[in-house]
mmCIF file of C-alpha atoms in Angstrom:
data_model
loop_
_atom_site.group_PDB
_atom_site.id
_atom_site.type_symbol
_atom_site.label_atom_id
_atom_site.label_comp_id
_atom_site.label_asym_id
_atom_site.label_seq_id
_atom_site.Cartn_x
_atom_site.Cartn_y
_atom_site.Cartn_z
ATOM 1 C CA MET A 1 136.095 112.521 86.985
ATOM 2 C CA ASN A 2 135.947 110.795 90.468
ATOM 3 C CA ILE A 3 132.462 109.560 91.032
ATOM 4 C CA VAL A 4 131.440 108.539 94.599
ATOM 5 C CA VAL A 5 129.139 105.572 95.107
ATOM 6 C CA ASN A 6 127.143 106.094 98.261
ATOM 7 C CA ALA A 7 126.183 102.607 99.689
ATOM 8 C CA GLU A 8 123.083 103.911 101.268
ATOM 9 C CA LEU A 9 121.747 105.597 98.057
ATOM 10 C CA GLN A 10 122.702 102.443 96.137
ATOM 11 C CA ALA A 11 120.566 100.293 98.450
ATOM 12 C CA TYR A 12 117.751 102.829 98.640
ATOM 13 C CA ILE A 13 115.872 101.204 95.661
ATOM 14 C CA ASP A 14 115.287 97.495 95.354
ATOM 15 C CA PRO A 15 118.047 96.065 93.193
ATOM 16 C CA LEU A 16 117.549 94.620 89.564
ATOM 17 C CA THR A 17 116.860 90.949 89.351
ATOM 18 C CA ALA A 18 119.445 88.692 87.600
ATOM 19 C CA GLU A 19 117.345 88.750 84.500
ATOM 20 C CA GLU A 20 116.856 92.460 84.424
ATOM 21 C CA LEU A 21 120.672 93.009 85.006
ATOM 22 C CA GLU A 22 121.466 90.717 82.130
ATOM 23 C CA ALA A 23 119.144 92.544 79.791
ATOM 24 C CA LEU A 24 120.730 95.928 80.708
ATOM 25 C CA GLU A 25 124.203 94.544 80.153
ATOM 26 C CA ARG A 26 123.208 93.233 76.589
ATOM 27 C CA SER A 27 121.682 96.696 75.873
ATOM 28 C CA LEU A 28 124.770 98.644 76.909
ATOM 29 C CA LEU A 29 127.012 96.382 74.918
ATOM 30 C CA ALA A 30 124.724 96.671 71.840
ATOM 31 C CA GLU A 31 123.677 100.345 72.014
ATOM 32 C CA GLY A 32 126.189 101.942 74.490
ATOM 33 C CA CYS A 33 125.062 103.975 77.503
ATOM 34 C CA ARG A 34 122.532 106.390 76.115
ATOM 35 C CA ASP A 35 121.176 107.888 79.414
ATOM 36 C CA ALA A 36 123.340 110.085 81.475
ATOM 37 C CA LEU A 37 124.279 109.315 85.041
ATOM 38 C CA VAL A 38 122.683 111.652 87.553
ATOM 39 C CA LEU A 39 125.063 113.223 90.042
ATOM 40 C CA TRP A 40 124.711 115.290 93.320
ATOM 41 C CA GLY A 41 128.076 116.904 93.302
ATOM 42 C CA ASP A 42 130.485 113.899 93.046
ATOM 43 C CA VAL A 43 127.814 111.498 94.533
ATOM 44 C CA LEU A 44 126.206 109.036 92.144
ATOM 45 C CA VAL A 45 122.251 109.406 92.487
ATOM 46 C CA ASP A 46 120.940 107.477 89.490
ATOM 47 C CA GLY A 47 122.552 104.811 87.261
ATOM 48 C CA HIS A 48 124.447 102.661 89.611
ATOM 49 C CA ASN A 49 124.155 99.528 87.467
ATOM 50 C CA ARG A 50 125.015 101.431 84.349
ATOM 51 C CA HIS A 51 128.061 102.835 85.994
ATOM 52 C CA ARG A 52 129.362 99.530 87.177
ATOM 53 C CA LEU A 53 128.794 97.856 83.709
ATOM 54 C CA CYS A 54 130.311 100.749 81.911
ATOM 55 C CA LEU A 55 133.514 100.412 84.034
ATOM 56 C CA LYS A 56 133.382 96.594 83.521
ATOM 57 C CA HIS A 57 133.316 96.793 79.763
ATOM 58 C CA GLY A 58 135.217 99.981 79.357
ATOM 59 C CA LEU A 59 132.141 101.910 77.768
ATOM 60 C CA PRO A 60 131.937 105.604 77.702
ATOM 61 C CA PHE A 61 129.089 107.421 79.662
ATOM 62 C CA ARG A 62 127.909 111.003 80.344
ATOM 63 C CA THR A 63 126.963 112.671 83.609
ATOM 64 C CA VAL A 64 124.694 115.496 84.553
ATOM 65 C CA GLN A 65 124.122 117.360 87.698
ATOM 66 C CA ASN A 66 120.675 118.007 89.263
ATOM 67 C CA PRO A 67 120.669 121.626 90.588
ATOM 68 C CA ARG A 68 117.562 121.055 92.452
ATOM 69 C CA PHE A 69 119.072 118.800 95.153
ATOM 70 C CA LYS A 70 119.443 120.736 98.256
ATOM 71 C CA SER A 71 119.444 117.828 100.845
ATOM 72 C CA LEU A 72 119.428 114.022 101.067
ATOM 73 C CA GLU A 73 115.733 114.067 101.360
ATOM 74 C CA ASP A 74 115.556 115.899 98.122
ATOM 75 C CA VAL A 75 117.544 113.184 96.551
ATOM 76 C CA HIS A 76 115.394 110.342 98.022
ATOM 77 C CA LEU A 77 112.261 112.021 96.751
ATOM 78 C CA TRP A 78 113.739 112.274 93.312
ATOM 79 C CA MET A 79 114.727 108.712 93.217
ATOM 80 C CA ILE A 80 111.377 107.617 94.404
ATOM 81 C CA ASP A 81 109.582 109.569 91.807
ATOM 82 C CA GLN A 82 111.855 108.238 89.105
ATOM 83 C CA HIS A 83 111.018 104.686 90.038
ATOM 84 C CA LEU A 84 107.345 105.269 90.612
ATOM 85 C CA GLY A 85 107.252 106.147 87.030
ATOM 86 C CA ARG A 86 108.893 103.065 85.599
ATOM 87 C CA ARG A 87 106.854 100.073 84.215
ATOM 88 C CA SER A 88 109.257 97.414 85.562
ATOM 89 C CA VAL A 89 108.567 98.227 89.093
ATOM 90 C CA SER A 90 106.061 95.767 90.779
ATOM 91 C CA ASN A 91 102.938 96.884 92.567
ATOM 92 C CA PHE A 92 104.532 95.958 95.991
ATOM 93 C CA GLN A 93 107.564 97.951 95.129
ATOM 94 C CA ARG A 94 105.519 101.003 94.167
ATOM 95 C CA GLY A 95 103.412 100.779 97.318
ATOM 96 C CA LEU A 96 106.614 100.701 99.478
ATOM 97 C CA LEU A 97 107.960 103.674 97.664
ATOM 98 C CA ALA A 98 104.824 105.621 97.922
ATOM 99 C CA LEU A 99 104.755 104.927 101.708
ATOM 100 C CA ARG A 100 108.272 105.904 101.958
ATOM 101 C CA LYS A 101 107.619 109.236 100.061
ATOM 102 C CA SER A 102 104.638 109.967 102.378
ATOM 103 C CA GLU A 103 106.790 109.743 105.465
ATOM 104 C CA ILE A 104 109.483 112.093 103.934
ATOM 105 C CA VAL A 105 106.853 114.657 102.810
ATOM 106 C CA ALA A 106 105.200 114.544 106.223
ATOM 107 C CA GLY A 107 108.585 115.351 107.949
ATOM 108 C CA GLN A 108 109.221 118.076 105.490
ATOM 109 C CA ARG A 109 105.848 119.754 106.081
ATOM 110 C CA ALA A 110 106.139 119.449 109.892
ATOM 111 C CA ARG A 111 109.536 121.361 109.650
ATOM 112 C CA ALA A 112 108.041 123.803 107.209
ATOM 113 C CA PHE A 113 105.211 124.757 109.425
ATOM 114 C CA ALA A 114 107.087 124.439 112.749
ATOM 115 C CA PRO A 115 107.051 127.903 114.664
ATOM 116 C CA GLN A 116 110.338 129.634 114.169
ATOM 117 C CA PRO A 117 112.372 130.849 117.217
ATOM 118 C CA ALA A 118 112.095 134.474 117.755
ATOM 119 C CA GLU A 119 114.906 136.724 116.753
ATOM 120 C CA PRO A 120 116.563 138.751 119.415
ATOM 121 C CA ALA A 121 115.698 142.562 119.463
ATOM 122 C CA ARG A 122 118.073 144.487 117.402
ATOM 123 C CA ASP A 123 118.948 146.872 120.204
ATOM 124 C CA GLU A 124 119.995 144.046 122.446
ATOM 125 C CA PRO A 125 123.410 142.752 121.604
ATOM 126 C CA ALA A 126 123.923 138.894 121.809
ATOM 127 C CA PRO A 127 125.882 137.601 124.760
ATOM 128 C CA PRO A 128 129.633 137.586 124.171
ATOM 129 C CA ALA A 129 130.050 133.856 124.248
ATOM 130 C CA ALA A 130 127.436 133.355 121.565
ATOM 131 C CA ALA A 131 128.902 136.091 119.426
ATOM 132 C CA GLU A 132 132.450 134.588 119.544
ATOM 133 C CA THR A 133 131.408 131.072 118.681
ATOM 134 C CA ALA A 134 128.337 131.130 116.544
ATOM 135 C CA PRO A 135 128.836 130.816 112.785
ATOM 136 C CA PRO A 136 127.813 133.434 110.458
ATOM 137 C CA PRO A 137 124.002 133.159 109.676
ATOM 138 C CA THR A 138 122.986 131.464 106.390
ATOM 139 C CA PRO A 139 119.914 132.461 104.368
ATOM 140 C CA ALA A 140 116.751 130.544 105.276
ATOM 141 C CA ALA A 141 115.342 128.130 102.594
ATOM 142 C CA THR A 142 112.490 129.539 100.867
ATOM 143 C CA SER A 143 111.102 126.569 99.033
ATOM 144 C CA PRO A 144 107.386 126.029 99.543
ATOM 145 C CA ALA A 145 106.127 123.268 101.781
ATOM 146 C CA PRO A 146 105.655 120.011 99.857
ATOM 147 C CA GLU A 147 102.190 118.896 98.850
ATOM 148 C CA ARG A 148 100.412 116.902 101.442
ATOM 149 C CA MET A 149 100.496 113.132 101.167
ATOM 150 C CA ASP A 150 99.037 112.103 104.368
ATOM 151 C CA SER A 151 95.986 110.036 103.292
ATOM 152 C CA ARG A 152 95.801 106.444 101.803
ATOM 153 C CA GLU A 153 94.141 107.745 98.808
ATOM 154 C CA ALA A 154 97.057 110.063 98.024
ATOM 155 C CA ILE A 155 99.520 107.369 98.607
ATOM 156 C CA ALA A 156 97.399 105.108 96.399
ATOM 157 C CA LYS A 157 97.320 107.595 93.674
ATOM 158 C CA ALA A 158 101.030 108.168 93.733
ATOM 159 C CA ALA A 159 101.540 104.288 93.571
ATOM 160 C CA ARG A 160 98.803 103.789 90.925
ATOM 161 C CA LEU A 161 97.202 101.345 93.192
ATOM 162 C CA SER A 162 93.916 100.905 95.162
ATOM 163 C CA SER A 163 93.591 102.041 98.779
ATOM 164 C CA ASN A 164 93.032 98.451 99.753
ATOM 165 C CA GLN A 165 96.311 97.436 98.323
ATOM 166 C CA VAL A 166 98.076 100.249 100.157
ATOM 167 C CA VAL A 167 96.521 98.960 103.414
ATOM 168 C CA MET A 168 97.800 95.407 102.685
ATOM 169 C CA ILE A 169 101.344 96.565 101.670
ATOM 170 C CA GLU A 170 101.410 98.683 104.867
ATOM 171 C CA ARG A 171 100.606 95.706 106.931
ATOM 172 C CA ILE A 172 103.231 93.601 105.161
ATOM 173 C CA ARG A 173 105.789 96.105 105.892
ATOM 174 C CA LYS A 174 104.970 96.599 109.581
ATOM 175 C CA GLN A 175 103.974 92.934 110.507
ATOM 176 C CA ALA A 176 105.572 90.328 108.035
ATOM 177 C CA ALA A 177 108.591 88.402 108.763
ATOM 178 C CA PRO A 178 111.509 89.149 106.497
ATOM 179 C CA GLU A 179 111.105 85.688 104.800
ATOM 180 C CA VAL A 180 107.573 86.761 103.858
ATOM 181 C CA VAL A 181 108.626 90.115 102.514
ATOM 182 C CA ALA A 182 111.371 88.440 100.398
ATOM 183 C CA ALA A 183 108.698 86.063 98.898
ATOM 184 C CA VAL A 184 106.444 88.902 97.917
ATOM 185 C CA ARG A 185 109.247 90.935 96.452
ATOM 186 C CA ALA A 186 110.309 87.939 94.369
ATOM 187 C CA GLY A 187 106.536 87.480 93.208
ATOM 188 C CA THR A 188 106.350 84.099 94.829
ATOM 189 C CA ILE A 189 103.076 84.957 96.508
ATOM 190 C CA SER A 190 100.665 87.754 95.913
ATOM 191 C CA ILE A 191 100.271 90.909 98.062
ATOM 192 C CA ASN A 192 96.910 89.527 99.231
ATOM 193 C CA ALA A 193 98.425 86.333 100.344
ATOM 194 C CA ALA A 194 101.429 87.975 102.098
ATOM 195 C CA ALA A 195 99.048 90.341 103.957
ATOM 196 C CA ALA A 196 97.073 87.412 105.092
ATOM 197 C CA VAL A 197 100.299 85.552 106.256
ATOM 198 C CA ALA A 198 101.483 88.701 107.966
ATOM 199 C CA THR A 199 98.721 88.383 110.649
ATOM 200 C CA LEU A 200 100.159 85.066 111.967
ATOM 201 C CA PRO A 201 102.699 84.889 114.714
ATOM 202 C CA ALA A 202 106.276 85.408 113.416
ATOM 203 C CA GLU A 203 107.450 81.736 113.976
ATOM 204 C CA GLU A 204 104.406 80.442 111.854
ATOM 205 C CA GLN A 205 105.302 82.933 109.042
ATOM 206 C CA ILE A 206 108.978 81.940 109.094
ATOM 207 C CA ALA A 207 107.978 78.189 109.056
ATOM 208 C CA ALA A 208 105.464 78.689 106.047
ATOM 209 C CA ALA A 209 108.166 80.884 104.203
ATOM 210 C CA THR A 210 110.863 78.136 104.740
ATOM 211 C CA ALA A 211 108.610 75.459 103.551
ATOM 212 C CA GLY A 212 107.998 77.194 100.111
ATOM 213 C CA ALA A 213 105.481 78.925 98.078
ATOM 214 C CA ASP A 214 102.831 76.120 98.250
ATOM 215 C CA GLU A 215 102.794 76.162 102.149
ATOM 216 C CA LEU A 216 102.652 80.003 101.954
ATOM 217 C CA LYS A 217 99.677 79.907 99.919
ATOM 218 C CA GLN A 218 98.050 77.384 102.165
ATOM 219 C CA ALA A 219 98.831 79.535 105.222
ATOM 220 C CA ALA A 220 97.043 82.366 103.590
ATOM 221 C CA ARG A 221 94.142 80.252 102.644
ATOM 222 C CA ARG A 222 93.863 78.972 106.231
ATOM 223 C CA VAL A 223 93.804 82.690 107.446
ATOM 224 C CA ARG A 224 91.036 83.660 105.007
ATOM 225 C CA GLU A 225 88.900 80.642 105.872
ATOM 226 C CA ALA A 226 89.201 81.304 109.522
ATOM 227 C CA ARG A 227 88.101 84.950 108.904
ATOM 228 C CA SER A 228 85.148 83.884 106.838
ATOM 229 C CA LYS A 229 83.757 81.292 109.251
ATOM 230 C CA PRO A 230 80.475 82.449 110.799
ATOM 231 C CA PRO A 231 80.446 82.692 114.595
ATOM 232 C CA LYS A 232 79.661 79.600 116.673
ATOM 233 C CA PRO A 233 75.954 79.379 117.736
ATOM 234 C CA ARG A 234 75.227 79.612 121.395
ATOM 235 C CA GLU A 235 75.182 76.244 123.077
ATOM 236 C CA THR A 236 71.831 74.712 123.797
ATOM 237 C CA PRO A 237 71.203 74.435 127.606
ATOM 238 C CA ALA A 238 71.502 70.971 129.118
ATOM 239 C CA ALA A 239 68.327 68.980 129.843
ATOM 240 C CA SER A 240 68.736 69.421 133.547
ATOM 241 C CA GLU A 241 68.914 73.265 133.073
ATOM 242 C CA GLN A 242 65.824 73.369 130.982
ATOM 243 C CA ASP A 243 63.911 71.201 133.567
ATOM 244 C CA THR A 244 64.708 73.828 136.260
ATOM 245 C CA GLU A 245 64.077 76.889 134.321
ATOM 246 C CA PRO A 246 60.370 76.958 135.060
ATOM 247 C CA ASP A 247 61.147 76.766 138.789
ATOM 248 C CA GLU A 248 63.491 79.684 138.523
ATOM 249 C CA LEU A 249 60.964 81.756 136.727
ATOM 250 C CA GLU A 250 58.278 81.029 139.322
ATOM 251 C CA MET A 251 60.572 82.057 142.097
ATOM 252 C CA LEU A 252 61.459 85.253 140.340
ATOM 253 C CA ARG A 253 57.605 86.075 139.696
ATOM 254 C CA GLU A 254 56.908 85.423 143.584
ATOM 255 C CA ARG A 255 59.865 87.789 144.408
ATOM 256 C CA VAL A 256 58.467 90.475 142.111
ATOM 257 C CA THR A 257 54.934 90.061 143.814
ATOM 258 C CA GLN A 258 56.504 90.244 147.263
ATOM 259 C CA LEU A 259 58.419 93.408 146.391
ATOM 260 C CA THR A 260 55.401 94.914 144.848
ATOM 261 C CA ALA A 261 53.360 94.364 148.044
ATOM 262 C CA GLU A 262 56.152 95.798 150.181
ATOM 263 C CA ASN A 263 56.281 98.860 148.064
ATOM 264 C CA LEU A 264 52.432 99.414 148.348
ATOM 265 C CA ASP A 265 52.644 98.987 152.168
ATOM 266 C CA LEU A 266 55.591 101.627 152.330
ATOM 267 C CA ARG A 267 53.485 104.044 150.383
ATOM 268 C CA ARG A 268 50.468 103.453 152.594
ATOM 269 C CA GLN A 269 52.615 104.288 155.621
ATOM 270 C CA LEU A 270 54.016 107.332 154.049
ATOM 271 C CA ALA A 271 50.590 108.652 153.339
ATOM 272 C CA GLU A 272 49.393 107.996 156.904
ATOM 273 C CA LEU A 273 52.448 109.858 158.206
ATOM 274 C CA GLN A 274 51.880 112.947 156.071
ATOM 275 C CA ALA A 275 48.165 113.045 156.994
ATOM 276 C CA LEU A 276 49.056 112.893 160.762
ATOM 277 C CA GLN A 277 51.535 115.734 160.190
ATOM 278 C CA ALA A 278 48.826 117.823 158.467
ATOM 279 C CA ARG A 279 46.421 117.462 161.347
ATOM 280 C CA THR A 280 48.963 118.300 164.054
ATOM 281 C CA PRO A 281 49.007 122.116 164.860
#
């Protein structure tokens, strides 16, 4: 059977570490390939490492088709769900997978609930050009809209993480330099530390990652300390300013007194005018 290895699908999930790959190879050599490789037609969906190692050592393997795959998005969602359920997947990887799943589901729901174009009236024939060139209609998909996954709580539940961890992973994905992402993927620094470093300018992130794990941790500590510092107290006025403050207050009081007197005088004038108008026939 000709099995097609799609590079995009092979790279969709983070690769195994060298230690995990060695353990898998030892298991295959000792026990054979017990789990069937999952295919979508001729395309390999799950079992890329097992497939390669079985070919390398001439080991037999089985394949199985998944009839639920209707599109590449269905394949992606299935792959994500498979890896979310595996213990060997790190918290950071699970968070990334759950965020990726939420984006796919959002797109599917948007299309499922989008208004459909109105069909032409049956007594109105289609234009000749369209009738000649259009392919025959295909039945519309009837699969229900996927379950909503548009809140951090839903994403956290799918990833078996806290909402705060999802927020940090989302920040790392959007703001962290590739070198920082590689460090947290490898477990060199924690999600918390990587999220703190991700708030720094890109050049500072790269410099810290290049310097190694200790510098990354120091950079994260500096960010946290800067956040925790209380705001600076207001500066005490200089002696000269303190000396002149009473004079300024006295000037303001005099101005208030002056304005009050002017206001009273204007009211008096207005009252006199009103009385004069009342006496005039």
